[in-house]
């Protein structure tokens, strides 16, 4: 975002404002078709502002502090405390519940405030192309070579050979259900659209949910021709929105905070819903009878990268953190805690050490086919991968979502 | 005033005395400058962006002038959200007036000085217990299987689940802003001289008539002042709808928040802000007509 | 008082009791759940434990957010006391063009919803290239604190007569002496109550602060983050209990001051 001169008076503001030239339309990226979210192939028209930023040649002394923007559950004391002791960097985490929130917090290169953000695929490209994140030197990150091959340079965080952070973990959005209500795991996402559970359903309060509806429709109404739930033409988009409008009377609450969904299930106010595995794990730890599953239509999901802010005030601590959370042990701890899959190949044995069978449960060493089966979050853009430009952009998703939930 | 030779200190004082406009300027310029430069300019700049749009990928502002944002607001769902917000703000205000008036009356006119001081402390103390924590405590009370349901079941009335509903929001909002309504009403009632009430009864009016024709009108400015708080705080809130509201509980504040704090769409959020600004200015003008600013507490 | 009958007084007392229960019930819940054994807020409470007190004590995030809130509150209140009193004096003492408008506009920061102030300030800082920090938090808080102090001081000024200041000047006092020995004492209770209310508003403020704080957390921001996580809820309750305990005394003292000076 270009920086404007200081605004002095009302008249000065107006005068300045009218003197600005229009920033021009969105010469934005095409959305490629890679499942890794974002797709970088067709972004030839765009230049990443920070791509020529100087890379450090070594990690210096820690600055004593580290400011993270993270998903709830990504900065737990069990791996934060040892890190603080070992590096001397005191960690402070600001939680965000959606990619859009993260992008918003990270504006202006993190505003000179934040060092790292655990951004998902749909936030990554937006951050890269607004110059809010800078490339990292993977030579300083010894665990990078141990990452799964498909996560070393995925097109949601690596542009033109520059790595804007390293892949962290990934996982699916699951169907969470009460085991007392469902004697067997539901096999289809139709469970959250079923009138039988009216008033007892919950889904995230996030416009990206439209993609989940589209994913369900891609299998239940194949004649709509939905291939990518994030690239929807107007007809497909309207179908998804209309499905969600029909779902609305069934919803008890659209959850904004992970703790809300946890509360809804533990008080038995809801019996089925869309969730992150984090909620399942927290509820099971509190002995609430729930379980989760990935229904036959598949799942949307997130693939997270720790990205370095362009104006990070504590870059050395940031590099230390990335190194720390990429080690097999911490990868294992995070994976089990949140219920996701680690990017580090060597995490699997560590996971089984902590919780037997967890490596297989969270698909830790499965080949790329598992990764490709998840429809990772991607920023919906007008440019569809099929060469056409008639897909619905995210601003319209936001608007439609307000109409659905309002 | 004397114009004889005075020591330098006195000269400054004398100059200031002789030029009241200079005194006025010096007194008023620091606060006014603060307001103008920091508050009003920010507001105006933000409102200007309402006519712009954002780049879909990078969220950068695009200075293309249009009324699209405003056109979008005055359609379907947005209008119903605005209507719901205003309605709930009004209902909460009325509820708070009804709850606060008797206790303010008791504190101001019936209680002894010691009781008055204790009651005043007690009615202000909740403001120190963190808005977030108090709202969150209501979830424990109102949720399914919560304290309220437990109580109604013990009373044989069966379970009750009003968690995440507009009723819950009404209860919580009325609760949270209650101290802001008690204080100004109390202030207004306290200021009524006893002589007025004596005169009224001397002229033959009994308790209820005095209440209606003497006390209530004199308390009106306090009620209006308190209502500014409860109305405006409810109108702009987005946190309680997130924590306590269910489907169909979104407020103007929520839509603004999801467009700025989340989607980074400043122009649309700015356009939405015009609505509460206009509503509150209208409300303030009305409150001023009723005398809310005369003896503001 | 002969405006109320005996039954009237009894009914009023019942009402007062009910309102007090209503006001303090959630606070009681907050306090009880500070001793919650489990971190899930279920009813009835699963069990009691004091372990969260030590968790809160050792949590450096709590300590730094508490200190930041106090710092921001003190600075914002100080600014508000000065600027709010100046504004009150200016509007009360001088007749000038646009006086009505000024006194009307000075209420706006409190009357307009906090989210609007928040995003206006946030975008202004962004355009001006100012990074978010304690400074920007203070600026946001001071803006509405000024209004609170202004309201209190101007209400008191309207109650006091100007003849005292004139008499003081007639007796030869310099403006500064007049201010120190005549004006300030009459205003003192208004300043204290205004300052205390301003501090309370700043300390508990979350909406404007969400938009004006950078990576640092004030106490309300920390609480909101803890609520999102849902893992350490009793710790939040412990912190609130602590704040309540610490503030009972100044609040009680100030309310006694106020009832003595006649309200404000």
Coordinates of N, CA and C in Angstrom, one line a residue, chain C residues 38-141:
Chain C
X38 N -12.0 -27.0 36.8 CA -11.8 -27.3 35.3 C -11.8 -26.0 34.6
X39 N -11.3 -26.1 33.3 CA -11.2 -24.8 32.6 C -12.4 -24.6 31.7
X40 N -13.4 -25.5 31.9 CA -14.6 -25.4 31.1 C -15.7 -24.7 32.0
X41 N -16.4 -23.7 31.5 CA -17.4 -23.0 32.4 C -18.7 -23.7 32.3
X42 N -18.8 -24.7 33.1 CA -20.1 -25.5 33.1 C -20.9 -25.2 34.3
X43 N -22.2 -25.4 34.3 CA -23.0 -25.2 35.5 C -23.6 -26.5 35.8
X44 N -23.6 -27.0 37.1 CA -23.0 -26.4 38.2 C -21.5 -26.5 38.2
X45 N -20.8 -25.7 39.0 CA -19.3 -25.7 38.9 C -18.8 -27.1 39.2
X46 N -17.8 -27.6 38.4 CA -17.4 -29.0 38.6 C -16.6 -29.2 39.9
X47 N -15.9 -28.2 40.3 CA -15.1 -28.4 41.6 C -14.3 -27.2 41.9
X48 N -13.7 -27.1 43.0 CA -13.0 -25.9 43.4 C -11.5 -26.1 43.5
X49 N -10.8 -25.1 43.2 CA -9.3 -25.2 43.3 C -8.8 -23.8 43.2
X50 N -7.6 -23.6 43.8 CA -7.0 -22.3 43.8 C -5.8 -22.2 42.9
X51 N -5.7 -23.3 42.0 CA -4.5 -23.4 41.2 C -4.3 -22.2 40.2
X52 N -5.5 -21.6 39.8 CA -5.4 -20.6 38.8 C -4.8 -19.3 39.3
X53 N -4.8 -19.1 40.7 CA -4.2 -18.0 41.2 C -2.7 -18.0 40.9
X54 N -2.1 -19.2 41.1 CA -0.6 -19.2 40.8 C -0.4 -19.1 39.3
X55 N -1.3 -19.7 38.5 CA -1.1 -19.6 37.1 C -1.1 -18.1 36.7
X56 N -2.1 -17.4 37.2 CA -2.1 -15.9 36.9 C -0.9 -15.2 37.3
X57 N -0.5 -15.6 38.6 CA 0.7 -14.9 39.1 C 1.9 -15.0 38.3
X58 N 2.1 -16.2 37.7 CA 3.3 -16.5 37.0 C 3.2 -16.2 35.5
X59 N 2.1 -15.7 35.1 CA 1.9 -15.5 33.6 C 2.4 -14.1 33.3
X60 N 3.5 -14.0 32.5 CA 4.0 -12.7 32.2 C 3.2 -11.9 31.3
X61 N 2.3 -12.6 30.5 CA 1.4 -11.8 29.7 C 0.4 -11.0 30.5
X62 N -0.1 -11.6 31.6 CA -1.0 -10.9 32.5 C -0.4 -9.7 33.1
X63 N 0.8 -9.9 33.6 CA 1.5 -8.8 34.3 C 1.8 -7.6 33.3
X64 N 2.3 -8.0 32.1 CA 2.6 -6.9 31.2 C 1.3 -6.2 30.7
X65 N 0.2 -6.9 30.5 CA -1.0 -6.2 30.0 C -1.6 -5.4 31.1
X66 N -1.5 -5.9 32.4 CA -2.0 -5.1 33.5 C -1.2 -3.7 33.6
X67 N 0.2 -3.9 33.5 CA 1.0 -2.7 33.6 C 0.7 -1.7 32.5
X68 N 0.5 -2.3 31.3 CA 0.2 -1.4 30.1 C -1.1 -0.7 30.3
X69 N -2.1 -1.4 30.8 CA -3.4 -0.8 31.0 C -3.3 0.4 32.0
X70 N -2.5 0.1 33.1 CA -2.4 1.2 34.1 C -1.7 2.4 33.5
X71 N -0.6 2.1 32.8 CA 0.2 3.2 32.2 C -0.7 4.0 31.3
X72 N -1.4 3.3 30.3 CA -2.3 4.0 29.4 C -3.3 4.8 30.1
X73 N -3.9 4.2 31.1 CA -5.0 4.9 31.9 C -4.5 6.1 32.6
X74 N -3.3 6.0 33.2 CA -2.8 7.2 33.9 C -2.5 8.3 33.0
X75 N -1.8 8.0 31.9 CA -1.4 9.1 30.9 C -2.7 9.7 30.3
X76 N -3.6 8.8 29.9 CA -4.8 9.3 29.2 C -5.6 10.2 30.2
X77 N -5.7 9.8 31.5 CA -6.4 10.6 32.5 C -5.7 11.9 32.7
X78 N -4.4 11.9 32.8 CA -3.7 13.1 33.0 C -4.0 14.1 31.8
X79 N -3.9 13.6 30.6 CA -4.1 14.5 29.5 C -5.6 15.0 29.5
X80 N -6.5 14.1 29.9 CA -7.9 14.4 29.9 C -8.2 15.5 31.0
X81 N -7.5 15.3 32.2 CA -7.8 16.3 33.2 C -7.4 17.7 32.7
X82 N -6.2 17.8 32.1 CA -5.8 19.1 31.6 C -6.7 19.7 30.5
X83 N -6.8 18.9 29.5 CA -7.5 19.4 28.3 C -9.0 19.5 28.6
X84 N -9.6 18.5 29.4 CA -11.0 18.6 29.7 C -11.3 19.8 30.5
X85 N -10.5 20.1 31.5 CA -10.7 21.3 32.3 C -10.6 22.6 31.5
X86 N -9.6 22.6 30.6 CA -9.4 23.8 29.8 C -10.7 24.0 28.9
X87 N -11.1 22.9 28.3 CA -12.3 23.0 27.5 C -13.5 23.5 28.3
X88 N -13.7 23.0 29.5 CA -14.8 23.4 30.3 C -14.7 24.8 30.7
X89 N -13.5 25.3 31.0 CA -13.4 26.7 31.3 C -13.7 27.5 30.1
X90 N -13.1 27.1 29.0 CA -13.3 27.9 27.8 C -14.8 28.0 27.4
X91 N -15.5 26.9 27.5 CA -16.9 27.0 27.1 C -17.7 27.7 28.1
X92 N -17.4 27.6 29.4 CA -18.2 28.2 30.4 C -18.0 29.7 30.5
X93 N -16.7 30.1 30.4 CA -16.4 31.5 30.7 C -16.5 32.4 29.5
X94 N -16.3 31.9 28.3 CA -16.2 32.8 27.2 C -17.4 32.7 26.2
X95 N -17.9 33.8 25.8 CA -18.9 33.8 24.8 C -18.3 34.0 23.5
X96 N -18.4 33.0 22.6 CA -17.8 33.2 21.3 C -18.7 32.5 20.3
X97 N -18.4 32.9 19.1 CA -19.2 32.4 17.9 C -19.0 30.9 17.9
X98 N -20.1 30.1 17.8 CA -20.0 28.7 17.6 C -19.9 28.0 19.0
X99 N -20.2 28.7 20.1 CA -20.0 28.1 21.4 C -20.9 26.9 21.6
X100 N -22.2 27.1 21.1 CA -23.1 26.0 21.2 C -22.6 24.7 20.5
X101 N -22.1 25.0 19.3 CA -21.7 23.9 18.4 C -20.5 23.2 19.1
X102 N -19.6 24.0 19.6 CA -18.4 23.4 20.3 C -18.8 22.5 21.4
X103 N -19.7 23.0 22.3 CA -20.1 22.1 23.4 C -20.9 20.9 22.9
X104 N -21.5 21.0 21.8 CA -22.2 19.9 21.3 C -21.2 18.9 20.7
X105 N -20.2 19.4 19.9 CA -19.3 18.5 19.3 C -18.4 17.8 20.3
X106 N -18.2 18.5 21.5 CA -17.3 17.8 22.4 C -17.9 16.6 23.0
X107 N -19.2 16.3 22.8 CA -19.8 15.1 23.4 C -19.6 13.9 22.4
X108 N -19.3 14.2 21.1 CA -19.3 13.2 20.1 C -18.4 12.0 20.4
X109 N -17.2 12.1 20.9 CA -16.4 10.9 21.1 C -17.0 9.9 22.0
X110 N -17.9 10.4 23.0 CA -18.6 9.4 23.8 C -19.9 9.0 23.2
X111 N -20.5 9.9 22.4 CA -21.8 9.5 21.9 C -21.7 8.7 20.6
X112 N -20.7 8.9 19.8 CA -20.6 8.1 18.7 C -20.0 6.7 19.1
X113 N -20.4 5.6 18.4 CA -20.0 4.3 18.8 C -18.5 4.2 18.7
X114 N -17.9 3.4 19.7 CA -16.5 3.3 19.8 C -15.8 2.7 18.5
X115 N -16.6 1.9 17.8 CA -15.9 1.3 16.6 C -15.6 2.3 15.6
X116 N -16.4 3.3 15.5 CA -16.2 4.4 14.5 C -15.0 5.2 14.9
X117 N -14.9 5.6 16.2 CA -13.6 6.2 16.6 C -12.4 5.3 16.3
X118 N -12.6 4.0 16.6 CA -11.5 3.1 16.4 C -11.0 3.0 15.0
X119 N -12.0 2.8 14.1 CA -11.5 2.7 12.7 C -11.0 4.0 12.1
X120 N -11.6 5.1 12.6 CA -11.2 6.4 12.1 C -9.7 6.7 12.5
X121 N -9.5 6.4 13.8 CA -8.1 6.6 14.3 C -7.1 5.7 13.6
X122 N -7.6 4.4 13.5 CA -6.7 3.4 12.9 C -6.3 3.8 11.5
X123 N -7.3 4.3 10.7 CA -6.9 4.6 9.3 C -6.1 5.9 9.3
X124 N -6.4 6.8 10.2 CA -5.6 8.0 10.3 C -4.1 7.7 10.6
X125 N -3.9 6.9 11.6 CA -2.5 6.5 11.9 C -1.9 5.8 10.7
X126 N -2.7 5.0 10.0 CA -2.1 4.3 8.9 C -1.7 5.2 7.8
X127 N -2.6 6.2 7.5 CA -2.2 7.2 6.4 C -1.0 8.0 6.8
X128 N -1.0 8.4 8.1 CA 0.1 9.2 8.5 C 1.4 8.5 8.8
X129 N 1.3 7.2 8.6 CA 2.5 6.4 8.8 C 3.0 6.2 10.2
X130 N 2.0 6.4 11.2 CA 2.4 6.2 12.6 C 2.1 4.8 13.0
X131 N 3.2 4.2 13.6 CA 3.0 2.8 14.0 C 2.1 2.7 15.3
X132 N 1.4 1.7 15.4 CA 0.6 1.5 16.6 C 1.4 1.2 17.8
X133 N 1.1 1.8 18.9 CA 2.0 1.6 20.1 C 1.2 2.2 21.3
X134 N 1.9 2.3 22.4 CA 1.3 2.9 23.6 C 0.8 4.3 23.3
X135 N 1.5 5.0 22.5 CA 1.1 6.4 22.2 C -0.2 6.4 21.5
X136 N -0.4 5.5 20.5 CA -1.7 5.5 19.8 C -2.8 5.0 20.7
X137 N -2.5 4.1 21.6 CA -3.6 3.7 22.6 C -4.0 4.9 23.4
X138 N -3.0 5.6 23.9 CA -3.3 6.8 24.8 C -4.1 7.8 24.0
X139 N -3.7 8.0 22.8 CA -4.4 9.0 22.0 C -5.9 8.6 21.9
X140 N -6.1 7.4 21.6 CA -7.5 6.9 21.5 C -8.3 7.1 22.8
X141 N -7.7 6.7 23.9 CA -8.3 6.8 25.2 C -8.6 8.2 25.6

